[in-house]
Coordinates of C-alpha atoms in Angstrom, one line a residue:
M1 CA 36.2 21.8 -54.4
K2 CA 37.8 24.9 -53.1
K3 CA 41.6 24.8 -53.5
R4 CA 43.9 27.5 -52.6
K5 CA 46.8 28.0 -55.0
I6 CA 50.5 28.0 -53.9
T7 CA 53.0 29.5 -56.4
A8 CA 55.5 27.4 -58.2
L9 CA 58.1 29.5 -56.3
L10 CA 56.7 28.6 -52.9
M11 CA 56.2 24.9 -54.0
S12 CA 59.9 24.8 -55.1
L13 CA 61.1 26.4 -51.9
V14 CA 59.0 23.8 -49.8
M15 CA 60.5 21.0 -51.7
V16 CA 64.0 22.3 -51.5
C17 CA 64.4 24.0 -48.2
S18 CA 61.7 22.9 -45.7
L19 CA 62.4 19.4 -44.7
T20 CA 62.7 20.0 -41.1
A21 CA 62.2 16.6 -39.5
C22 CA 62.9 13.2 -41.0
G23 CA 64.6 11.5 -38.3
G24 CA 68.3 11.5 -37.7
K25 CA 70.7 14.1 -36.2
D26 CA 69.4 16.8 -34.0
T27 CA 66.1 15.6 -34.2
T28 CA 63.2 17.1 -32.2
T29 CA 60.1 15.5 -31.0
T30 CA 56.8 16.7 -32.5
Q31 CA 54.8 13.8 -32.3
P32 CA 57.5 11.4 -33.0
E33 CA 58.2 11.1 -36.5
P34 CA 57.0 8.9 -39.2
A35 CA 59.3 10.4 -41.8
P36 CA 62.0 13.0 -42.6
A37 CA 64.3 15.3 -41.2
P38 CA 65.6 15.9 -37.8
A39 CA 65.0 19.6 -36.7
P40 CA 65.5 21.7 -33.7
A41 CA 63.0 22.2 -31.3
D42 CA 61.6 25.3 -33.0
N43 CA 61.2 23.4 -36.2
A44 CA 63.0 26.2 -37.9
A45 CA 66.1 24.5 -39.2
T46 CA 65.6 24.0 -42.9
Q47 CA 68.0 23.3 -45.7
D48 CA 69.2 26.5 -47.2
T49 CA 69.9 25.4 -50.7
A50 CA 68.7 22.8 -52.8
K51 CA 71.3 20.0 -53.5
Q52 CA 71.7 19.4 -57.2
D53 CA 71.2 15.8 -58.4
T54 CA 74.4 15.0 -60.2
A55 CA 73.9 11.3 -60.5
E56 CA 74.6 9.9 -63.8
P57 CA 71.8 8.6 -65.9
A58 CA 71.3 4.9 -65.9
A59 CA 73.3 3.3 -68.7
S60 CA 71.3 0.9 -71.0
G61 CA 71.6 -2.7 -70.1
D62 CA 73.2 -5.6 -71.9
A63 CA 72.8 -9.5 -71.7
A64 CA 75.4 -9.7 -68.9
Q65 CA 72.7 -8.1 -66.5
A66 CA 70.1 -10.9 -67.4
A67 CA 68.0 -11.9 -64.4
D68 CA 64.6 -12.4 -63.3
I69 CA 63.6 -10.5 -60.1
T70 CA 60.5 -9.9 -58.1
L71 CA 59.3 -6.5 -56.7
W72 CA 56.6 -6.5 -54.0
T73 CA 55.2 -3.1 -53.4
Y74 CA 52.9 -1.6 -50.8
P75 CA 50.1 0.7 -52.2
V76 CA 52.1 3.7 -52.1
G77 CA 49.9 6.0 -54.4
S78 CA 49.7 4.5 -57.8
W79 CA 52.6 1.9 -57.1
G80 CA 49.7 -0.1 -56.0
D81 CA 48.2 0.2 -59.6
A82 CA 49.1 -2.5 -61.9
A83 CA 48.7 -0.5 -65.1
T84 CA 50.8 2.3 -63.7
V85 CA 53.6 0.0 -62.6
D86 CA 53.5 -1.9 -65.8
D87 CA 54.2 1.4 -67.8
M88 CA 57.1 2.2 -65.4
I89 CA 58.5 -1.4 -65.9
A90 CA 58.2 -0.9 -69.7
N91 CA 60.3 2.2 -69.5
F92 CA 62.8 0.4 -67.4
N93 CA 62.8 -2.7 -70.0
A94 CA 63.5 -0.2 -72.8
A95 CA 66.8 0.3 -71.2
Y96 CA 67.4 -3.0 -69.6
P97 CA 65.4 -5.7 -71.6
D98 CA 67.2 -8.7 -70.2
I99 CA 66.0 -7.9 -66.6
H100 CA 62.4 -9.1 -66.1
V101 CA 60.4 -7.8 -63.2
T102 CA 57.4 -9.8 -61.7
V103 CA 55.4 -7.6 -59.4
E104 CA 53.2 -8.6 -56.3
Y105 CA 50.9 -5.9 -55.0
L106 CA 50.5 -5.8 -51.1
D107 CA 48.1 -3.9 -48.9
Y108 CA 48.6 -2.7 -45.3
T109 CA 46.2 -5.4 -43.8
N110 CA 48.0 -8.5 -44.9
G111 CA 51.2 -7.4 -46.6
D112 CA 53.5 -7.9 -43.5
D113 CA 52.1 -11.3 -43.1
Q114 CA 52.9 -12.1 -46.6
I115 CA 56.3 -11.0 -46.4
N116 CA 56.9 -12.7 -43.2
T117 CA 55.5 -15.9 -44.6
A118 CA 57.7 -15.5 -47.7
I119 CA 60.8 -14.9 -45.4
E120 CA 60.0 -18.1 -43.4
G121 CA 59.7 -20.1 -46.6
N122 CA 63.1 -18.7 -48.1
Q123 CA 61.0 -17.0 -50.8
A124 CA 61.3 -13.4 -49.9
P125 CA 60.9 -11.1 -52.8
D126 CA 64.1 -9.3 -54.3
I127 CA 62.9 -5.8 -54.0
V128 CA 60.3 -4.3 -51.8
L129 CA 58.9 -0.7 -51.8
E130 CA 58.1 0.6 -48.3
G131 CA 59.6 2.8 -45.7
P132 CA 62.3 2.7 -43.0
E133 CA 60.3 1.4 -40.2
R134 CA 60.1 -1.9 -42.1
L135 CA 63.2 -1.8 -44.4
V136 CA 65.7 -0.4 -41.9
A137 CA 64.2 -0.9 -38.4
N138 CA 62.5 -4.3 -39.0
W139 CA 64.0 -6.3 -41.8
G140 CA 67.3 -4.5 -42.0
A141 CA 67.8 -4.8 -38.2
R142 CA 67.1 -8.6 -38.5
G143 CA 70.1 -8.9 -41.0
L144 CA 67.6 -9.9 -43.9
M145 CA 68.5 -6.9 -46.3
V146 CA 71.2 -6.0 -48.5
D147 CA 73.6 -3.1 -47.7
L148 CA 72.8 -0.4 -50.3
A149 CA 76.0 1.6 -49.8
D150 CA 77.0 1.3 -53.3
L151 CA 73.8 3.2 -54.4
W152 CA 74.5 5.9 -51.9
T153 CA 77.2 7.4 -54.0
D154 CA 78.7 10.9 -53.2
D155 CA 76.4 12.4 -55.8
A156 CA 73.4 10.7 -54.3
K157 CA 74.3 12.0 -50.7
A158 CA 74.8 15.4 -52.2
A159 CA 71.3 15.4 -53.8
I160 CA 69.1 13.5 -51.2
Y161 CA 68.0 15.6 -48.2
D162 CA 70.2 14.9 -45.2
S163 CA 67.1 14.0 -42.9
V164 CA 66.0 11.4 -45.5
E165 CA 69.6 9.8 -45.7
N166 CA 69.6 9.6 -41.9
A167 CA 66.4 7.6 -41.9
C168 CA 67.5 5.2 -44.5
K169 CA 70.3 3.8 -42.5
S170 CA 70.6 1.8 -39.4
S171 CA 72.2 3.2 -36.0
D172 CA 75.6 1.6 -37.2
G173 CA 75.4 3.3 -40.6
V174 CA 74.2 0.5 -42.9
F175 CA 72.0 1.7 -45.8
Y176 CA 69.0 -0.6 -46.0
E177 CA 66.9 1.7 -48.1
Y178 CA 67.2 3.8 -51.1
P179 CA 64.5 6.7 -51.0
L180 CA 62.2 7.7 -53.6
C181 CA 59.5 10.0 -52.2
M182 CA 58.2 11.6 -48.9
T183 CA 55.0 13.3 -47.5
A184 CA 53.6 14.9 -44.5
H185 CA 50.6 13.2 -42.9
T186 CA 47.7 15.6 -41.9
M187 CA 44.1 15.2 -40.9
A188 CA 41.2 16.6 -42.6
I189 CA 37.7 18.0 -42.0
N190 CA 34.4 18.0 -43.8
R191 CA 34.3 21.7 -44.3
D192 CA 30.7 21.7 -45.3
I193 CA 29.8 20.2 -41.8
F194 CA 32.0 22.5 -40.0
E195 CA 30.6 25.6 -41.9
A196 CA 27.0 24.6 -41.2
A197 CA 28.0 24.3 -37.4
G198 CA 29.7 27.6 -37.3
A199 CA 32.9 26.0 -36.5
L200 CA 35.2 27.4 -39.2
Q201 CA 35.9 30.4 -36.8
Y202 CA 38.1 28.2 -34.7
L203 CA 40.6 27.4 -37.5
D204 CA 42.9 29.1 -39.8
E205 CA 41.7 27.8 -43.3
E206 CA 44.7 29.2 -45.2
K207 CA 47.4 28.0 -43.1
G208 CA 45.6 24.8 -42.1
T209 CA 46.4 25.1 -38.5
W210 CA 44.6 25.4 -35.1
T211 CA 45.2 25.5 -31.5
T212 CA 44.2 22.7 -28.9
E213 CA 41.6 25.2 -27.4
N214 CA 40.0 25.9 -30.8
F215 CA 40.0 22.3 -31.7
Q216 CA 37.8 21.5 -28.7
K217 CA 35.6 24.4 -29.4
A218 CA 35.2 23.2 -33.0
V219 CA 34.4 19.6 -32.1
Q220 CA 31.8 20.8 -29.6
A221 CA 30.2 23.1 -32.1
V222 CA 30.0 20.3 -34.6
Y223 CA 28.6 18.0 -31.9
D224 CA 26.0 20.4 -30.7
N225 CA 24.9 20.8 -34.2
G226 CA 23.8 17.1 -34.5
Q227 CA 26.9 15.5 -35.6
Q228 CA 27.3 12.6 -33.0
N229 CA 30.4 11.0 -34.7
V230 CA 32.8 14.1 -35.2
G231 CA 35.9 11.8 -35.2
A232 CA 37.2 8.5 -33.8
V233 CA 40.4 7.2 -32.2
Y234 CA 40.4 4.2 -34.2
C235 CA 42.3 1.2 -32.8
S236 CA 41.4 -2.1 -34.2
G237 CA 44.9 -2.4 -35.5
Q238 CA 47.9 -0.7 -36.5
G239 CA 46.7 0.7 -39.8
G240 CA 46.8 4.4 -40.0
D241 CA 48.4 4.6 -36.5
Q242 CA 50.6 7.5 -37.6
G243 CA 47.2 9.6 -37.2
T244 CA 46.6 8.6 -33.7
R245 CA 50.1 9.2 -32.7
A246 CA 50.3 12.7 -34.3
L247 CA 47.0 13.6 -32.6
I248 CA 48.0 12.7 -29.1
N249 CA 51.6 14.0 -29.3
N250 CA 50.6 17.4 -30.9
L251 CA 47.7 18.4 -28.5
Y252 CA 50.0 19.2 -25.7
G253 CA 53.6 18.8 -27.1
G254 CA 54.1 15.3 -26.1
T255 CA 56.8 12.9 -27.7
F256 CA 56.9 9.4 -28.7
T257 CA 60.5 8.7 -28.4
N258 CA 63.6 10.4 -27.1
P259 CA 65.5 12.5 -29.6
E260 CA 68.2 9.6 -30.0
H261 CA 65.5 7.1 -30.8
T262 CA 66.6 4.8 -28.2
E263 CA 63.7 4.8 -25.8
Y264 CA 59.8 5.3 -25.9
T265 CA 58.7 8.3 -24.2
A266 CA 54.7 8.2 -24.7
N267 CA 54.1 8.3 -21.0
S268 CA 55.0 12.0 -20.8
P269 CA 52.4 14.0 -18.7
E270 CA 51.6 15.9 -21.9
N271 CA 50.4 12.7 -23.6
I272 CA 48.4 11.5 -20.6
K273 CA 46.8 14.9 -20.5
A274 CA 46.1 14.5 -24.3
L275 CA 44.4 11.1 -23.9
E276 CA 42.4 12.3 -21.0
L277 CA 41.2 15.2 -23.1
L278 CA 40.2 12.8 -25.9
K279 CA 38.4 10.5 -23.7
S280 CA 36.4 13.3 -22.2
M281 CA 35.3 15.1 -25.4
D282 CA 31.7 14.9 -26.9
G283 CA 31.9 13.6 -30.4
I284 CA 35.3 11.8 -30.1
N285 CA 35.0 8.1 -29.5
F286 CA 37.7 5.4 -29.0
D287 CA 36.5 2.8 -31.6
A288 CA 38.1 -0.7 -31.4
S289 CA 36.2 -1.9 -34.3
I290 CA 37.9 0.1 -37.0
A291 CA 41.5 0.9 -38.3
G292 CA 42.8 4.0 -40.3
G293 CA 41.5 2.7 -43.5
D294 CA 38.0 2.3 -42.1
E295 CA 38.1 5.7 -40.7
V296 CA 39.1 7.1 -44.1
N297 CA 36.0 5.4 -45.7
M298 CA 33.6 6.6 -43.0
F299 CA 35.0 10.1 -43.4
C300 CA 34.4 10.0 -47.1
N301 CA 30.8 8.7 -46.5
G302 CA 30.0 11.3 -44.2
T303 CA 29.8 9.2 -41.0
F304 CA 32.7 11.2 -39.4
A305 CA 33.3 15.0 -39.7
M306 CA 37.0 14.7 -39.6
A307 CA 39.8 12.0 -40.3
F308 CA 42.9 11.7 -38.5
C309 CA 44.3 9.2 -41.1
W310 CA 45.1 11.5 -44.0
N311 CA 47.3 12.9 -46.6
A312 CA 47.3 14.1 -50.1
T313 CA 47.1 10.7 -51.6
Q314 CA 44.0 9.9 -49.6
E315 CA 42.2 12.9 -51.0
K316 CA 43.3 12.5 -54.7
N317 CA 42.5 8.6 -54.7
N318 CA 39.0 9.2 -53.1
Q319 CA 38.3 12.2 -55.4
E320 CA 39.2 10.1 -58.6
Q321 CA 37.1 7.3 -57.3
G322 CA 34.2 9.6 -56.7
N323 CA 33.8 8.6 -52.9
I324 CA 33.7 12.4 -51.8
N325 CA 30.8 14.8 -52.5
F326 CA 31.9 17.5 -49.9
D327 CA 34.7 20.1 -49.6
V328 CA 37.6 18.6 -48.0
L329 CA 39.8 20.9 -45.8
P330 CA 43.4 19.3 -44.9
M331 CA 44.4 20.4 -41.6
A332 CA 47.5 20.1 -39.5
F333 CA 46.9 18.4 -36.0
P334 CA 46.0 20.9 -33.3
S335 CA 48.5 22.1 -30.8
E336 CA 48.7 24.4 -28.0
N337 CA 50.5 27.2 -29.8
G338 CA 49.1 26.5 -33.3
E339 CA 52.7 25.3 -34.5
P340 CA 52.2 21.5 -35.3
Q341 CA 54.8 18.8 -35.8
L342 CA 53.7 16.5 -38.2
C343 CA 54.5 12.8 -38.9
G344 CA 56.0 12.3 -42.2
G345 CA 56.5 9.3 -44.4
I346 CA 59.5 8.3 -46.6
W347 CA 59.1 5.5 -49.1
G348 CA 61.8 3.8 -51.0
F349 CA 63.4 0.5 -52.1
G350 CA 65.1 -2.3 -50.1
I351 CA 66.7 -5.7 -51.3
F352 CA 66.2 -8.9 -49.5
D353 CA 69.5 -10.8 -49.4
N354 CA 68.5 -13.9 -51.1
G355 CA 72.0 -15.2 -51.8
D356 CA 72.0 -14.5 -55.6
A357 CA 74.4 -11.9 -56.7
A358 CA 72.9 -11.5 -60.2
K359 CA 69.6 -10.8 -58.8
I360 CA 70.9 -8.4 -56.2
A361 CA 72.8 -6.5 -58.9
A362 CA 69.7 -6.5 -61.3
S363 CA 67.6 -5.2 -58.4
K364 CA 70.2 -2.4 -57.7
T365 CA 70.0 -1.5 -61.4
F366 CA 66.1 -1.2 -61.2
I367 CA 66.3 1.0 -58.2
D368 CA 68.8 3.1 -59.6
F369 CA 66.7 3.6 -62.8
M370 CA 63.5 4.3 -60.9
A371 CA 64.9 6.7 -58.5
N372 CA 67.8 8.5 -60.4
D373 CA 67.2 8.3 -64.1
P374 CA 66.4 11.9 -65.3
T375 CA 63.4 11.1 -67.2
Q376 CA 62.0 8.2 -65.0
A377 CA 62.5 9.6 -61.5
P378 CA 59.9 12.3 -61.7
L379 CA 57.5 9.8 -63.0
S380 CA 58.3 7.3 -60.3
V381 CA 57.6 10.1 -57.7
Q382 CA 54.4 11.3 -59.2
A383 CA 53.1 7.8 -59.3
S384 CA 53.5 7.9 -55.4
N385 CA 51.4 11.2 -55.2
F386 CA 54.0 12.3 -52.8
W387 CA 57.0 14.5 -53.0
P388 CA 60.7 14.0 -54.2
V389 CA 63.4 13.3 -51.5
K390 CA 65.7 15.5 -53.6
D391 CA 65.2 18.6 -55.9
L392 CA 63.5 17.5 -59.0
G393 CA 62.0 20.8 -59.7
N394 CA 58.4 21.6 -59.5
I395 CA 56.9 18.2 -60.7
Y396 CA 53.3 19.2 -59.8
D397 CA 53.3 22.5 -61.4
G398 CA 49.6 23.1 -62.2
D399 CA 48.3 20.6 -59.7
D400 CA 46.1 22.6 -57.3
L401 CA 45.7 19.7 -54.9
M402 CA 49.3 18.7 -54.5
S403 CA 50.1 22.6 -54.1
E404 CA 47.6 22.9 -51.4
Y405 CA 49.2 20.0 -49.4
A406 CA 52.7 21.4 -50.1
K407 CA 52.2 23.9 -47.2
F408 CA 52.3 21.1 -44.6
I409 CA 55.8 20.0 -45.4
P410 CA 57.4 22.8 -43.3
Y411 CA 55.7 21.3 -40.4
M412 CA 57.2 17.9 -40.6
G413 CA 58.7 16.6 -37.2
D414 CA 61.0 13.9 -36.2
Y415 CA 61.2 10.7 -38.1
Y416 CA 61.1 8.3 -35.1
Q417 CA 59.9 5.1 -36.6
V418 CA 63.5 3.7 -36.7
V419 CA 63.5 3.1 -33.0
G420 CA 64.1 -0.5 -32.0
G421 CA 61.1 -2.7 -31.2
W422 CA 59.1 -0.8 -33.5
A423 CA 56.8 -3.7 -34.7
E424 CA 56.1 -4.5 -31.0
A425 CA 55.5 -1.0 -30.2
R426 CA 52.9 -0.4 -32.9
T427 CA 50.9 -3.4 -31.7
A428 CA 51.1 -2.2 -28.1
W429 CA 50.0 1.1 -29.1
W430 CA 46.6 0.2 -30.5
N431 CA 46.1 -2.3 -27.5
M432 CA 46.7 0.6 -25.2
L433 CA 44.2 2.7 -27.0
Q434 CA 41.6 -0.1 -26.8
Q435 CA 42.2 -0.4 -23.2
I436 CA 41.6 3.4 -22.6
G437 CA 38.5 3.2 -24.6
S438 CA 37.2 0.3 -22.5
G439 CA 37.7 2.2 -19.3
T440 CA 41.3 1.4 -18.1
D441 CA 42.9 4.4 -16.2
V442 CA 45.1 6.3 -18.9
S443 CA 48.2 6.6 -16.9
T444 CA 48.1 2.8 -16.1
A445 CA 47.5 1.9 -19.9
V446 CA 50.2 4.2 -21.0
E447 CA 52.8 2.9 -18.5
E448 CA 51.9 -0.5 -19.8
F449 CA 52.6 0.4 -23.3
V450 CA 55.9 2.1 -22.5
T451 CA 57.1 -0.9 -20.6
T452 CA 56.2 -3.2 -23.4
A453 CA 57.7 -1.0 -26.2
N454 CA 61.0 -0.2 -24.2
T455 CA 61.3 -3.9 -23.5
A456 CA 61.1 -4.8 -27.2
A457 CA 63.6 -2.1 -28.0
A458 CA 66.2 -3.5 -25.6
K459 CA 66.3 -6.8 -27.3

């Protein structure tokens, strides 16, 4: 598989300086964010210097901290792999032998239902590993989570990127998440198919970018070469919806929310134009039978020539499982000027308030160890297959795949997934795409989406 190396210096600069959009102050809209830092409209504001992590190493535990706690983790890289997590818990127990951690592994198909059922039965887990859209905008906003302000020490705030910090707290400043890792979501193409169709001329392989005009030309070339299913606007559910949002917002510079994250703006003329374009393109189909995970599988088996639900973890996992026998070329989403705004992701820990002070204290100790211990923190991030939310050095030195994907971090746009009514908006989004795919007028469907989403946001 062809991989273009990025020097360790560039990797370090990307990690330290380039977090332009993760939601928070002075955010810009890209295709509204799913992750990190707020950036000015030109996406040029980057952090100039690395913040040094001065947090004290976790102290070894004692019997006074004894507790049995539960960790429920979504499949964030190898945090969904029992063997990997067992090794990390063994490291934790070497320092804190009296805190016993039981793990439940969730997926993105049923995980939310499992947690909601547990909440209703007063059996919520102690710790959850996920992102701000769940920990902050959903469960935190409902008053179900513990305020983690004591983990957000001055040292922590000095070390963690400002944009990430902003995404981890509610609009009234309550910290419901302590972050671990982040990424920029991309799309990907089957380079072999594009090369055979003469479509590589329409993209910049080195930068991984292309314009909206050249995206159209490339898709048409692949379609004309016999690939009937070039790509799909998947919409059977919310899984992987960051990909469809990014695609639609980037094509003509539309937005998903306003900069303040108080109102949904997906009914902009730019987004309507983007949806109409996709609906008209040969080789791009609105498919109500699949969600993001299905699209990934169909891309890996050659059914599709491109995937919109993609990131470094998708490639790493599918390569390791032997699911890919072609050259994957990761790409940013197409935009009119070739300067994309990518959705990002932030993942970290939150604690459900189950009314047990001892378990809450033990849970905070666990989080502090996993995210701040000088030896463990790099291992915890590496297990995610994503990047640190603070400067941990070049933890992927020598990893060509992770170095290749590092070039997309500077394109990260606004992290908007903390707007109110997020859960309802996600459902309304794929319902809207289904309506458009079945023939509903684009403007009508989009207005219905915005009405539904903003009604939920106002509650």
